[in-house]
Amino acid sequence: MNINPLSANLVNILSPAQALGVDSNRTGAGQSDIIFSNILSDAMNSASALDFADKASGLELLMGQSDDLSGLMLDAQKAELSLNLALQIRNRIIDAYNEIMRMQV
C-alpha cells in the first residue's frame, strides 16, 4: 500500500503565500490579489484530483484489479476532506465579499 504524506499538503493549506512564492513580508495590493485569486482555484483543483483518484480506486476494486479496501476508504476520506476545505474557502470568500458590500463608503 502506498501512503502519501500529508505534510506537503498541509504546507499549502497553512501558508498559501509561501506555497505561491509570495514574500510574506511584502505588503500591498499585489500580494492579496495573487493569494485571493489562486486559493479557491487551487482548492478546487486539489478536490477534483482527489475525487478522480477516489473514483479510480473504486473502479479498480469493482473490477477486481485491486483488493485494497482500506486504500479506497482513505481515498474517499481525502476527497471528502478536500471538497469540504474548498467549500469552506468559498464560503469565507463569499462572506468577505458580502461584508465588503455592506460597508458604507
CSV table of C-alpha atoms in Angstrom, one decimal, residues 4-86:
chain,number,residue,atom,x,y,z
A,4,ASN,CA,1.3,9.7,0.6
A,5,PRO,CA,2.5,12.1,3.3
A,6,LEU,CA,0.0,14.9,4.2
A,7,SER,CA,2.7,17.3,5.3
A,8,ALA,CA,3.2,18.6,1.8
A,9,ASN,CA,-0.5,19.4,1.5
A,10,LEU,CA,-0.6,21.0,5.0
A,11,VAL,CA,2.1,23.5,4.0
A,12,ASN,CA,-0.1,24.7,1.1
A,13,ILE,CA,-3.1,25.0,3.5
A,14,LEU,CA,-1.3,26.7,6.3
A,15,SER,CA,0.8,29.1,4.4
A,16,PRO,CA,-0.6,29.8,0.9
A,17,ALA,CA,1.7,32.8,0.4
A,18,GLN,CA,4.8,30.7,0.8
A,19,ALA,CA,3.3,28.0,-1.5
A,20,LEU,CA,2.7,30.6,-4.2
A,21,GLY,CA,6.2,32.0,-3.8
A,22,VAL,CA,5.0,35.3,-2.5
A,23,ASP,CA,7.1,37.2,0.1
A,24,SER,CA,5.1,37.2,3.3
A,25,ASN,CA,6.8,40.4,4.5
A,26,ARG,CA,5.7,42.4,1.4
A,27,THR,CA,2.6,44.5,1.8
A,28,GLY,CA,0.3,46.0,-0.8
A,29,ALA,CA,-2.4,45.0,-3.3
A,30,GLY,CA,-0.3,42.7,-5.4
A,31,GLN,CA,0.1,40.1,-2.6
A,32,SER,CA,-3.6,40.0,-1.8
A,33,ASP,CA,-4.5,39.8,-5.5
A,34,ILE,CA,-2.3,36.8,-6.0
A,35,ILE,CA,-3.5,34.9,-3.0
A,36,PHE,CA,-7.2,35.8,-3.4
A,37,SER,CA,-7.3,34.7,-7.0
A,38,ASN,CA,-5.4,31.4,-6.5
A,39,ILE,CA,-6.6,29.9,-3.2
A,40,LEU,CA,-10.0,28.8,-4.4
A,41,SER,CA,-8.8,27.5,-7.7
A,42,ASP,CA,-6.0,25.5,-6.0
A,43,ALA,CA,-8.5,24.0,-3.6
A,44,MET,CA,-10.9,23.1,-6.3
A,45,ASN,CA,-8.1,21.5,-8.4
A,46,SER,CA,-7.0,19.5,-5.4
A,47,ALA,CA,-10.6,18.4,-4.7
A,48,SER,CA,-11.0,17.4,-8.3
A,49,ALA,CA,-7.8,15.4,-8.4
A,50,LEU,CA,-8.6,13.6,-5.2
A,51,ASP,CA,-12.1,12.8,-6.4
A,52,PHE,CA,-10.6,11.3,-9.6
A,53,ALA,CA,-8.2,9.2,-7.5
A,54,ASP,CA,-11.2,8.0,-5.3
A,55,LYS,CA,-13.2,7.1,-8.4
A,56,ALA,CA,-10.3,5.3,-10.0
A,57,SER,CA,-9.6,3.2,-6.9
A,58,GLY,CA,-13.3,2.4,-6.5
A,59,LEU,CA,-13.4,1.2,-10.1
A,60,GLU,CA,-10.3,-0.9,-9.6
A,61,LEU,CA,-11.9,-2.6,-6.6
A,62,LEU,CA,-15.1,-3.2,-8.5
A,63,MET,CA,-13.3,-4.7,-11.5
A,64,GLY,CA,-11.3,-7.0,-9.2
A,65,GLN,CA,-7.9,-5.4,-10.1
A,66,SER,CA,-7.3,-4.5,-6.5
A,67,ASP,CA,-8.4,-5.8,-3.1
A,68,ASP,CA,-7.3,-2.8,-1.1
A,69,LEU,CA,-10.5,-1.7,0.6
A,70,SER,CA,-8.6,0.4,3.2
A,71,GLY,CA,-6.9,2.4,0.4
A,72,LEU,CA,-10.3,3.0,-1.2
A,73,MET,CA,-11.7,4.3,2.1
A,74,LEU,CA,-8.6,6.6,2.6
A,75,ASP,CA,-9.1,8.0,-0.9
A,76,ALA,CA,-12.8,8.6,-0.2
A,77,GLN,CA,-11.9,10.4,3.0
A,78,LYS,CA,-9.2,12.5,1.3
A,79,ALA,CA,-11.7,13.5,-1.4
A,80,GLU,CA,-14.4,14.4,1.1
A,81,LEU,CA,-12.0,16.5,3.2
A,82,SER,CA,-10.6,18.3,0.2
A,83,LEU,CA,-14.1,19.1,-1.0
A,84,ASN,CA,-15.1,20.4,2.4
A,85,LEU,CA,-12.0,22.6,2.5
A,86,ALA,CA,-12.8,24.0,-0.9
